[in-house]
PDB file of C-alpha atoms in Angstrom:
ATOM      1  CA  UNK A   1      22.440 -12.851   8.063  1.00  0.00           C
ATOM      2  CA  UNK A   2      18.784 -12.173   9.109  1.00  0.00           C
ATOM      3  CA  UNK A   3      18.135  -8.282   9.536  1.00  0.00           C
ATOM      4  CA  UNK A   4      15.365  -6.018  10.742  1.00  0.00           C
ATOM      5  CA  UNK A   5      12.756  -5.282   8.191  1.00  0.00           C
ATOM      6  CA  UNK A   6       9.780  -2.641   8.253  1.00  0.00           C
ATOM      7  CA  UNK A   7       8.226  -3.625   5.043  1.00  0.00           C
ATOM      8  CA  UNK A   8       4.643  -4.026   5.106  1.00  0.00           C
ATOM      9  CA  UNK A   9       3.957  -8.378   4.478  1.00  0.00           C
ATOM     10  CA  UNK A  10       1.708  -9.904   2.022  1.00  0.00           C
ATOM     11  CA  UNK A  11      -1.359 -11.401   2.884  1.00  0.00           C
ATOM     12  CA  UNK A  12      -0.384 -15.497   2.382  1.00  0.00           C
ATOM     13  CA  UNK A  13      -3.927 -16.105   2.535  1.00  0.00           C
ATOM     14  CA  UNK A  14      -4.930 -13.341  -0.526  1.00  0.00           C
ATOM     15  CA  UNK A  15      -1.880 -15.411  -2.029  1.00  0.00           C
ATOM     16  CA  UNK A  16      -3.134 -18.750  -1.869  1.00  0.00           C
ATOM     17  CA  UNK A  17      -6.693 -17.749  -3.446  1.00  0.00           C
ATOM     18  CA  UNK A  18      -4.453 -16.328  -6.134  1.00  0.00           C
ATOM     19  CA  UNK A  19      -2.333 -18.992  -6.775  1.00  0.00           C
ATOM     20  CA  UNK A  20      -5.045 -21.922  -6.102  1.00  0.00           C
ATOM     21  CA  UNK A  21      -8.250 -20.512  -7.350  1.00  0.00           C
ATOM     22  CA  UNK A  22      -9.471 -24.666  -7.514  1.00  0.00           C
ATOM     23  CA  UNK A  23      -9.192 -24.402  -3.758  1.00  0.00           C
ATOM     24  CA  UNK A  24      -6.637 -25.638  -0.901  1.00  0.00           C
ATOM     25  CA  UNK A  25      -6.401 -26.313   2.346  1.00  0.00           C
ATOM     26  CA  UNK A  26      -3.117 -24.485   4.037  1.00  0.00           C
ATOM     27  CA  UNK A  27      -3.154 -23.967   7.774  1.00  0.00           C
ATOM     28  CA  UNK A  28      -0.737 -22.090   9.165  1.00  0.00           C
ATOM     29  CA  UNK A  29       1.263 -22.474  13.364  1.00  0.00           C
ATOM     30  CA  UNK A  30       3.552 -20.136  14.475  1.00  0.00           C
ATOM     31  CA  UNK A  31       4.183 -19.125  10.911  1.00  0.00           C
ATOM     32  CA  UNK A  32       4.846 -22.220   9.263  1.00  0.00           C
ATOM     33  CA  UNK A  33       2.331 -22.985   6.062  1.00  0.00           C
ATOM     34  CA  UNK A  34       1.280 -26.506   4.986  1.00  0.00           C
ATOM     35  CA  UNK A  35      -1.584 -28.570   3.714  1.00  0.00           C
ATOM     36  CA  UNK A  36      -2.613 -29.538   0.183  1.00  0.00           C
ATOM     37  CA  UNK A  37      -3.891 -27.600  -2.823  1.00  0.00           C
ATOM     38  CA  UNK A  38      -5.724 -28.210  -6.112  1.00  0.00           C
ATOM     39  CA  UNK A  39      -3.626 -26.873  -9.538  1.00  0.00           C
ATOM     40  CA  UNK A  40      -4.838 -27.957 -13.251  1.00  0.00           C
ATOM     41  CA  UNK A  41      -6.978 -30.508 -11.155  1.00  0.00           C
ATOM     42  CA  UNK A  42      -4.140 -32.059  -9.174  1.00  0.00           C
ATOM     43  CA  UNK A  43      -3.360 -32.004  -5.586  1.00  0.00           C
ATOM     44  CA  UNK A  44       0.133 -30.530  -4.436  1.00  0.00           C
ATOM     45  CA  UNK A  45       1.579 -30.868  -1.231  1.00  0.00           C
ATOM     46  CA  UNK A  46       2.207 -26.752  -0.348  1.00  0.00           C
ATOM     47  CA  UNK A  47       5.289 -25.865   2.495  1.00  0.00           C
ATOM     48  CA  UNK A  48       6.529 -22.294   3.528  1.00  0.00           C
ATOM     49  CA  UNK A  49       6.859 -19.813   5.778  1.00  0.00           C
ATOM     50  CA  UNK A  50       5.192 -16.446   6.616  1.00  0.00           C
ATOM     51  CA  UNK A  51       5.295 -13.250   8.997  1.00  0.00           C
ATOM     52  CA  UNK A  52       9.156 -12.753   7.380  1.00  0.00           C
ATOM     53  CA  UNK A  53       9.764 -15.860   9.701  1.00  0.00           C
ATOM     54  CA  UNK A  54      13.585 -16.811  10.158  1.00  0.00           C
ATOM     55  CA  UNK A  55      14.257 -20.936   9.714  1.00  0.00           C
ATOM     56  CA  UNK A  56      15.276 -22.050  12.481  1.00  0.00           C
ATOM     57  CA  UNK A  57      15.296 -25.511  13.840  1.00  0.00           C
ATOM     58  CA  UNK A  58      11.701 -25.882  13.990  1.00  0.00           C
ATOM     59  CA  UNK A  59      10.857 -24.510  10.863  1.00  0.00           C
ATOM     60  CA  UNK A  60      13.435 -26.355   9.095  1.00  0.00           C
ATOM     61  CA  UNK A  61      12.203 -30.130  10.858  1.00  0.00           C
ATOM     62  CA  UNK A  62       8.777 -29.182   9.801  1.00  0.00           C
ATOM     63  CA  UNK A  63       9.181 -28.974   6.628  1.00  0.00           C
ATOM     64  CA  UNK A  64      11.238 -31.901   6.182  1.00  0.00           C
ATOM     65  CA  UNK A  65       8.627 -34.027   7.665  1.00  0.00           C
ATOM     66  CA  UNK A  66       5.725 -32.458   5.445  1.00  0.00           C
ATOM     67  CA  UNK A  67       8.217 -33.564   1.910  1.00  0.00           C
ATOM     68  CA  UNK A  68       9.186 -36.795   4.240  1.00  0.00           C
ATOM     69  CA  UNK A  69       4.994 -37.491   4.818  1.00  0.00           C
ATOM     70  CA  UNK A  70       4.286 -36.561   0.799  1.00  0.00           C
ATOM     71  CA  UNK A  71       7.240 -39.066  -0.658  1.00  0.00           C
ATOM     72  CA  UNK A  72       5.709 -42.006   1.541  1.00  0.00           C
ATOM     73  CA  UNK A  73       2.138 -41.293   1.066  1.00  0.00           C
ATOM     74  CA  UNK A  74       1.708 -39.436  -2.220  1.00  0.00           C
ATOM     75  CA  UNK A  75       4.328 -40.680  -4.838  1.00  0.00           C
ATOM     76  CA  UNK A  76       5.112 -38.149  -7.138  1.00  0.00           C
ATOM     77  CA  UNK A  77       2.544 -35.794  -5.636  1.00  0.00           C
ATOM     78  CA  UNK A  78       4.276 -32.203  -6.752  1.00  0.00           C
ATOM     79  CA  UNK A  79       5.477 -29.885  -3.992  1.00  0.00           C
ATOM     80  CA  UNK A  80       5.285 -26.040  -4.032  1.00  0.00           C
ATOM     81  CA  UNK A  81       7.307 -24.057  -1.505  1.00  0.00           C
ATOM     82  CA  UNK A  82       6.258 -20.603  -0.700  1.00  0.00           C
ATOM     83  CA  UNK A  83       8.807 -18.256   0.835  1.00  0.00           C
ATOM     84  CA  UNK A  84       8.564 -15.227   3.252  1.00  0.00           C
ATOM     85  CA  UNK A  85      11.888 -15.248   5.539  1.00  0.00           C
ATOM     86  CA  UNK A  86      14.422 -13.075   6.673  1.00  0.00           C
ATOM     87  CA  UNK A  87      16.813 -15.895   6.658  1.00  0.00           C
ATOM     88  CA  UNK A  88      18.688 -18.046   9.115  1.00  0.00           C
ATOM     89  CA  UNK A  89      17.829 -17.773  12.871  1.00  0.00           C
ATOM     90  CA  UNK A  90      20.498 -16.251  14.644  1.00  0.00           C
ATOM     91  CA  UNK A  91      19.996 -18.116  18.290  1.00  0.00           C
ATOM     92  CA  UNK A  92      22.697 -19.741  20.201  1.00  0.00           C
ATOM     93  CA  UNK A  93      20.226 -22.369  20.758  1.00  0.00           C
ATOM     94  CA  UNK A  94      20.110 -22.663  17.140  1.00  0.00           C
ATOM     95  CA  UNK A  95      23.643 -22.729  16.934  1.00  0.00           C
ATOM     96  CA  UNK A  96      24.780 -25.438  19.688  1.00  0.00           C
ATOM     97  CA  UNK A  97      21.806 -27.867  18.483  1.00  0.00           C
ATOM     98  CA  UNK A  98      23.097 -27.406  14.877  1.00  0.00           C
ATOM     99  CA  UNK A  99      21.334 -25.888  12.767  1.00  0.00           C
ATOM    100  CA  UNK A 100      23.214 -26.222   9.925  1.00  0.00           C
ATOM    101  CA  UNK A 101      22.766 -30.100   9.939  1.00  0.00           C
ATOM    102  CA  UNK A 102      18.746 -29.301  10.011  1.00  0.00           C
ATOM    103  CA  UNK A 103      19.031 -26.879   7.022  1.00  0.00           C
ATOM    104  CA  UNK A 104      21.260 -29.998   5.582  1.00  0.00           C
ATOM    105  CA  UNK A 105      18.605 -32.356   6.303  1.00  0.00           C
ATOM    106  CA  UNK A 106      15.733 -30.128   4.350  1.00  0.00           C
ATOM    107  CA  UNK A 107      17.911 -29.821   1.619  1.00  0.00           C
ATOM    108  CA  UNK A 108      18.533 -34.004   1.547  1.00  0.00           C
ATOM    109  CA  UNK A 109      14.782 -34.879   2.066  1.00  0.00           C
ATOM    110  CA  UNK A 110      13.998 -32.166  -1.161  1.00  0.00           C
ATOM    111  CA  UNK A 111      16.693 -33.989  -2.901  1.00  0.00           C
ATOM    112  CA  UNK A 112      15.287 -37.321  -2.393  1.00  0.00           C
ATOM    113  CA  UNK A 113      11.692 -36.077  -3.268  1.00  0.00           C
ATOM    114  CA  UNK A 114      13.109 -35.025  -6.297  1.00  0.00           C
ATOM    115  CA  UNK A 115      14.953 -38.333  -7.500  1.00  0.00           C
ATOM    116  CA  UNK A 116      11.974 -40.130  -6.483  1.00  0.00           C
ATOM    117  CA  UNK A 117      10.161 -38.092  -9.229  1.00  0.00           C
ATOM    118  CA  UNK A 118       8.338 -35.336  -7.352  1.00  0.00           C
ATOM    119  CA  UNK A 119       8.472 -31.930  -8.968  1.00  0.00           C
ATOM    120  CA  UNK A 120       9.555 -29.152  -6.322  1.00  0.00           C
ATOM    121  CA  UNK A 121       8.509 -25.315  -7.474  1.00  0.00           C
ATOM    122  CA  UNK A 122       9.926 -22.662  -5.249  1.00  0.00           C
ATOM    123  CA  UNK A 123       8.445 -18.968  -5.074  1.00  0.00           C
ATOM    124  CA  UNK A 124       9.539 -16.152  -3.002  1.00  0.00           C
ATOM    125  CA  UNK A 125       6.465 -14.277  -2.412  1.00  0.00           C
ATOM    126  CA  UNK A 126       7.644 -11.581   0.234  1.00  0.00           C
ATOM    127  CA  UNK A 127      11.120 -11.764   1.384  1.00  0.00           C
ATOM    128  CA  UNK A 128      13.784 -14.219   0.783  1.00  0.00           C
ATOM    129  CA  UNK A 129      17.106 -13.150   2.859  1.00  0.00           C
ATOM    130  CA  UNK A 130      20.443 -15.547   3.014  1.00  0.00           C
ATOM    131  CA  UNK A 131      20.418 -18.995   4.893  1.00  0.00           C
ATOM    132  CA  UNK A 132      16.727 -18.975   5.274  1.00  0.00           C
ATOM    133  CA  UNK A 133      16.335 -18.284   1.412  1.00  0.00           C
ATOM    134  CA  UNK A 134      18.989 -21.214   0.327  1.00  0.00           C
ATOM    135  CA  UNK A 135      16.805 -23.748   2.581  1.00  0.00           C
ATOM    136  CA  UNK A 136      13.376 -22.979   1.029  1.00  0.00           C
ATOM    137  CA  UNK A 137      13.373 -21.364  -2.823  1.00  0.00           C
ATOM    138  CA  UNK A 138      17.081 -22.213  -3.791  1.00  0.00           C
ATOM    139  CA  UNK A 139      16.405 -26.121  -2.763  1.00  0.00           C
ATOM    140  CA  UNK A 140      13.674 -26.233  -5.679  1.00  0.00           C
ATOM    141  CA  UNK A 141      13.978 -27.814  -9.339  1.00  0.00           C
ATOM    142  CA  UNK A 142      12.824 -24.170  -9.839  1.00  0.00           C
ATOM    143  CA  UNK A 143      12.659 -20.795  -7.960  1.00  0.00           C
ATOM    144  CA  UNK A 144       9.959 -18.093  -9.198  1.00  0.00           C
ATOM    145  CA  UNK A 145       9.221 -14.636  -7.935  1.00  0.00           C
ATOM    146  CA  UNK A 146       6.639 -11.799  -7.613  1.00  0.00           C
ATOM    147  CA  UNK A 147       7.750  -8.243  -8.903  1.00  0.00           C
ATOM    148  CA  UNK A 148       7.540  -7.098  -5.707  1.00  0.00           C
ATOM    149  CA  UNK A 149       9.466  -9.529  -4.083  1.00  0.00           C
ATOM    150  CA  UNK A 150      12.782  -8.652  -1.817  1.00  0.00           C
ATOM    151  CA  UNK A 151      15.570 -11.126  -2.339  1.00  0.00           C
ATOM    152  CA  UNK A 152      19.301 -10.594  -0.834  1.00  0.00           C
ATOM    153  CA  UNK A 153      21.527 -12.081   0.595  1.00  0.00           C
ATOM    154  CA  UNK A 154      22.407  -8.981   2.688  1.00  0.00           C
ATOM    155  CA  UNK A 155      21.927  -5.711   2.835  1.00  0.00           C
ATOM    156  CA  UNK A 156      23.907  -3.084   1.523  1.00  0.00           C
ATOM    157  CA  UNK A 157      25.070  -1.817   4.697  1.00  0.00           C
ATOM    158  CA  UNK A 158      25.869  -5.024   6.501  1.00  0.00           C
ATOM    159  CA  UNK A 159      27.878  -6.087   3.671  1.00  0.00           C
ATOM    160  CA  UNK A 160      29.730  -3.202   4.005  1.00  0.00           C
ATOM    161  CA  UNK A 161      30.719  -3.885   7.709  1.00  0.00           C
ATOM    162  CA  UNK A 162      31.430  -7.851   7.319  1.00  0.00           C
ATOM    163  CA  UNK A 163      33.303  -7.143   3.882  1.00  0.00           C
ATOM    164  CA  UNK A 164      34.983  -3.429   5.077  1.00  0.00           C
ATOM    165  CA  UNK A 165      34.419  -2.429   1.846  1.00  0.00           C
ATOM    166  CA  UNK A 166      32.641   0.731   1.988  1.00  0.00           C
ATOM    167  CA  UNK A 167      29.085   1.181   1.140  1.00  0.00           C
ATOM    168  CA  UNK A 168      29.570   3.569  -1.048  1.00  0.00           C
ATOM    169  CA  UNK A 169      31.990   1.036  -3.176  1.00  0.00           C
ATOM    170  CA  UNK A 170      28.918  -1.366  -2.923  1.00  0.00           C
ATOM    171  CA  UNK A 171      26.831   0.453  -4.116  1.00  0.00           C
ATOM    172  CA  UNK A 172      28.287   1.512  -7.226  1.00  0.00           C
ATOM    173  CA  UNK A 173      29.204  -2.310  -7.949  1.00  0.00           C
ATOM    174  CA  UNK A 174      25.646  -3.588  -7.151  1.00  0.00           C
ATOM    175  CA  UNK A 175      24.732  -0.985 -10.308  1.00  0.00           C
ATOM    176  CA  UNK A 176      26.564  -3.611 -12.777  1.00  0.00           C
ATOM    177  CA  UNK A 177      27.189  -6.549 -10.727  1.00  0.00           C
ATOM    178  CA  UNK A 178      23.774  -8.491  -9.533  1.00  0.00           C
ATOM    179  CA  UNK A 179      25.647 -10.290  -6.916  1.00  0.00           C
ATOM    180  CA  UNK A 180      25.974  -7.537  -4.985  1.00  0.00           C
ATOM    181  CA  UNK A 181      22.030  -6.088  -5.598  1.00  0.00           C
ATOM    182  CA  UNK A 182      19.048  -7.067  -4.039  1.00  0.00           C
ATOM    183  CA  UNK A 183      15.725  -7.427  -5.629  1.00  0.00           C
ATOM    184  CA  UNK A 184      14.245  -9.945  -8.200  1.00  0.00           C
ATOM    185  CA  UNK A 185      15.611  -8.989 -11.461  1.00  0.00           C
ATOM    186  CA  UNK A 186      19.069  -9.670 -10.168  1.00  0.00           C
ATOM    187  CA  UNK A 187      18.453 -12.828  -8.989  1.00  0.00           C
ATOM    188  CA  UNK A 188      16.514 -13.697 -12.431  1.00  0.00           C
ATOM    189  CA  UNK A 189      19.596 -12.599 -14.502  1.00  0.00           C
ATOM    190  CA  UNK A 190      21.776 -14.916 -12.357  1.00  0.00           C
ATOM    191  CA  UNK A 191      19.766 -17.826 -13.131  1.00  0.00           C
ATOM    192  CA  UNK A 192      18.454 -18.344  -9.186  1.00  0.00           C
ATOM    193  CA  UNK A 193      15.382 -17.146 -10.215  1.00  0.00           C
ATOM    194  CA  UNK A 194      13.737 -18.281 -12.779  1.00  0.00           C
ATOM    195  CA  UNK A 195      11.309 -16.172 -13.846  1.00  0.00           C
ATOM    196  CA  UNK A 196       9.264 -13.221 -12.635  1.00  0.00           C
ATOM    197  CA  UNK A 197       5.490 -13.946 -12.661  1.00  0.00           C
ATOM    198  CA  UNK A 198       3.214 -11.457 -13.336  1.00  0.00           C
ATOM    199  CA  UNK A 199      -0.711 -11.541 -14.432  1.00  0.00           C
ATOM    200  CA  UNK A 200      -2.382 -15.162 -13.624  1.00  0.00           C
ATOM    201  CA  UNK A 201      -0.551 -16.466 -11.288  1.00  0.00           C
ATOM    202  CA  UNK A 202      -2.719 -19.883 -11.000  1.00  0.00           C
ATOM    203  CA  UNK A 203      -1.738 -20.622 -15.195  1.00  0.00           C
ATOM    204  CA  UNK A 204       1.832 -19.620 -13.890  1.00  0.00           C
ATOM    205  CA  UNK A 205       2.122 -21.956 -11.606  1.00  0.00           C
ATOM    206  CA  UNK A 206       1.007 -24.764 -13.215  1.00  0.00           C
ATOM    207  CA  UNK A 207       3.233 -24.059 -16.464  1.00  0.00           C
ATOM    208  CA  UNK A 208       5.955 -24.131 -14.111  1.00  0.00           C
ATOM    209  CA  UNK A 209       4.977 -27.300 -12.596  1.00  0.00           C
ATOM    210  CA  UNK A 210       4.659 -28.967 -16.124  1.00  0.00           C
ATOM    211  CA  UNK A 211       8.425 -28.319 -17.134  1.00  0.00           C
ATOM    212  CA  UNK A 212      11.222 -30.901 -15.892  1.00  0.00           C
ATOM    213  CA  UNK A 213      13.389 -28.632 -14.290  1.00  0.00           C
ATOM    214  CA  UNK A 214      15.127 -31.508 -12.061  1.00  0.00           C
ATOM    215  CA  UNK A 215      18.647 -31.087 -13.873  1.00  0.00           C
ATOM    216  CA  UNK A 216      20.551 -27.560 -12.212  1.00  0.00           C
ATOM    217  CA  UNK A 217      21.082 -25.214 -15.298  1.00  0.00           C
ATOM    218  CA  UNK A 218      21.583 -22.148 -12.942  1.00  0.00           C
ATOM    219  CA  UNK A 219      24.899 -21.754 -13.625  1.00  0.00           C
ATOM    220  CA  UNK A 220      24.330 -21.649 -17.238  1.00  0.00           C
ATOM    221  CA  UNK A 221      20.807 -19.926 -17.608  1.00  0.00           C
ATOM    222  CA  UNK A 222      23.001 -17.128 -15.593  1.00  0.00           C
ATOM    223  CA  UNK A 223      25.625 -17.014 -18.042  1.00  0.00           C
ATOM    224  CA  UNK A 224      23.249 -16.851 -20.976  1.00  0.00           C
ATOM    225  CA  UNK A 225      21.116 -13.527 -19.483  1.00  0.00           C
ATOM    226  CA  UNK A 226      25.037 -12.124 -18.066  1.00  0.00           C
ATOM    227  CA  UNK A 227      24.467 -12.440 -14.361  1.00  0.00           C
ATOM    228  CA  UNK A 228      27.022 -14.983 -13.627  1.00  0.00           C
ATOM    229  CA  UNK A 229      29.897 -15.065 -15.915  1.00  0.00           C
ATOM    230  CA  UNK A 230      32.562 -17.432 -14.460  1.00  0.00           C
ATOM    231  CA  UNK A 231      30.016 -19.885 -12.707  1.00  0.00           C
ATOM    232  CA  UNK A 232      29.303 -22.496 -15.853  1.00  0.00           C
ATOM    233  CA  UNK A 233      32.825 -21.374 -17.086  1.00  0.00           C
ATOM    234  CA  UNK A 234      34.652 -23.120 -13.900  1.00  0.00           C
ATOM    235  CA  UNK A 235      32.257 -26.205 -13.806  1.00  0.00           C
ATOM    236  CA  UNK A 236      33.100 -26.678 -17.663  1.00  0.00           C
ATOM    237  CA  UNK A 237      36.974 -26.519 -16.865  1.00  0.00           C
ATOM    238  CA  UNK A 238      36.892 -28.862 -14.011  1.00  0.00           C
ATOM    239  CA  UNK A 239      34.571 -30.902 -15.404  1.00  0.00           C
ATOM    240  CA  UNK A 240      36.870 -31.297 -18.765  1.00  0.00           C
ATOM    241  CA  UNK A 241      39.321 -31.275 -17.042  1.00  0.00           C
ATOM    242  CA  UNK A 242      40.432 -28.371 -19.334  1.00  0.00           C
ATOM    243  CA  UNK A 243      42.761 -24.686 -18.488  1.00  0.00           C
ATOM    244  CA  UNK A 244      40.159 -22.192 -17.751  1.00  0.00           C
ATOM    245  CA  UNK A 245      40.965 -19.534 -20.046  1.00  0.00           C
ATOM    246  CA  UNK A 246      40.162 -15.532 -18.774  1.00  0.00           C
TER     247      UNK A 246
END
């Protein structure tokens, strides 16, 4: 669910000097980011979003093309995907055209990208909120954040009127539970994110683009730093074929 927000948004543009201090050249239209960039002397294909954009349809077809134009033209060019949304677009134009087979699509051309060898780095530089966050950061080999990063998947008080569960109940879980609280630290100790960057961000960046992070080891990495307990448990027991044991 994609809510209001009042938070003050980061500069993409201070961002990419940051992050690309070699030099790039992202454009941005109607708050979709792409172009190219230059890390450890290598050119990366660079998607995202800005403004605390919802994905829609648009945004969603626009960056499948980009990953579509960089597996054709530039094998096993690496892609970095910045993210600033506040989620899925709630439009019934959205809706009746389908917009979950465009997020679907996305996540398939990311996917291919990926088998065909292209590393895929994810980082949530503003706001990442539900759908919009699951078809940008989440789709990576890897998803990073910057301290002052929001990430949720909903608010506090919307949760409490969709669940009926009051907020008061919700927020006394989210104080040992990281499913239920926002912010980056959560997310890092259930293995979606992971790792916080602070400092250099251009030496970050390419460390994280050096490591082979194709394999999905959320579901573990979360068990090991206590976010998600049950997650790597259940895949082990189906997996084995084995009694899953409390």
């Amino acid at each position: 669910m994609n809510q209001t927000v009042t938070q003050p948004q980061v500069d993409w543009r201070a961002l990419a000097q940051d992050l690309f201090p070699q030099g790039h050249g992202i454009t941005v239209q109607d708050h979709f980011l792409s172009g190219t960039a230059q890390v450890d002397g290598r050119t990366v294909t660079v998607v995202g979003t800005t403004g605390h954009t919802p994905i829609g349809v648009e945004i969603a077809l626009a960056q499948a093309s980009a990953i579509l134009q960089t597996v054709r033209e530039h094998p096993g060019r690496p892609i970095v995907i910045l993210v600033d949304t506040q989620g899925q677009r709630l439009r019934h134009r959205d809706e009746m055209l389908g917009i979950n087979s465009y997020m679907a699509h996305l996540g398939k051309c990311v996917e291919l990208a990926r088998r065909q060898g292209h590393r895929v780095v994810g980082l949530v530089y503003d706001q990442a909120l539900s759908g919009g966050f699951i078809t940008s950061g989440l789709i990576a080999d890897a998803c990073y954040a910057l301290p002052e990063a929001t990430i949720r998947v909903m608010g506090l008080p919307a949760m409490a009127r969709i669940t009926k569960v009051p907020e008061e109940r919700l927020t006394e879980l989210a104080k040992s539970n990281p499913v239920f609280a926002p912010g980056p630290e959560n997310y890092l100790r259930m293995g979606g994110v992971a790792a916080i960057w602070n400092g250099d961000l251009a030496t970050a960046l390419a460390d994280a683009l050096a490591q082979d992070r194709s394999a999905d080891t959320r579901a573990a990495t979360g068990l090991e730093r206590g976010g998600r307990k049950w997650a790597q448990r259940v895949i082990d027991a189906v997996a084995n074929d084995t009694p899953l044991n409390g």
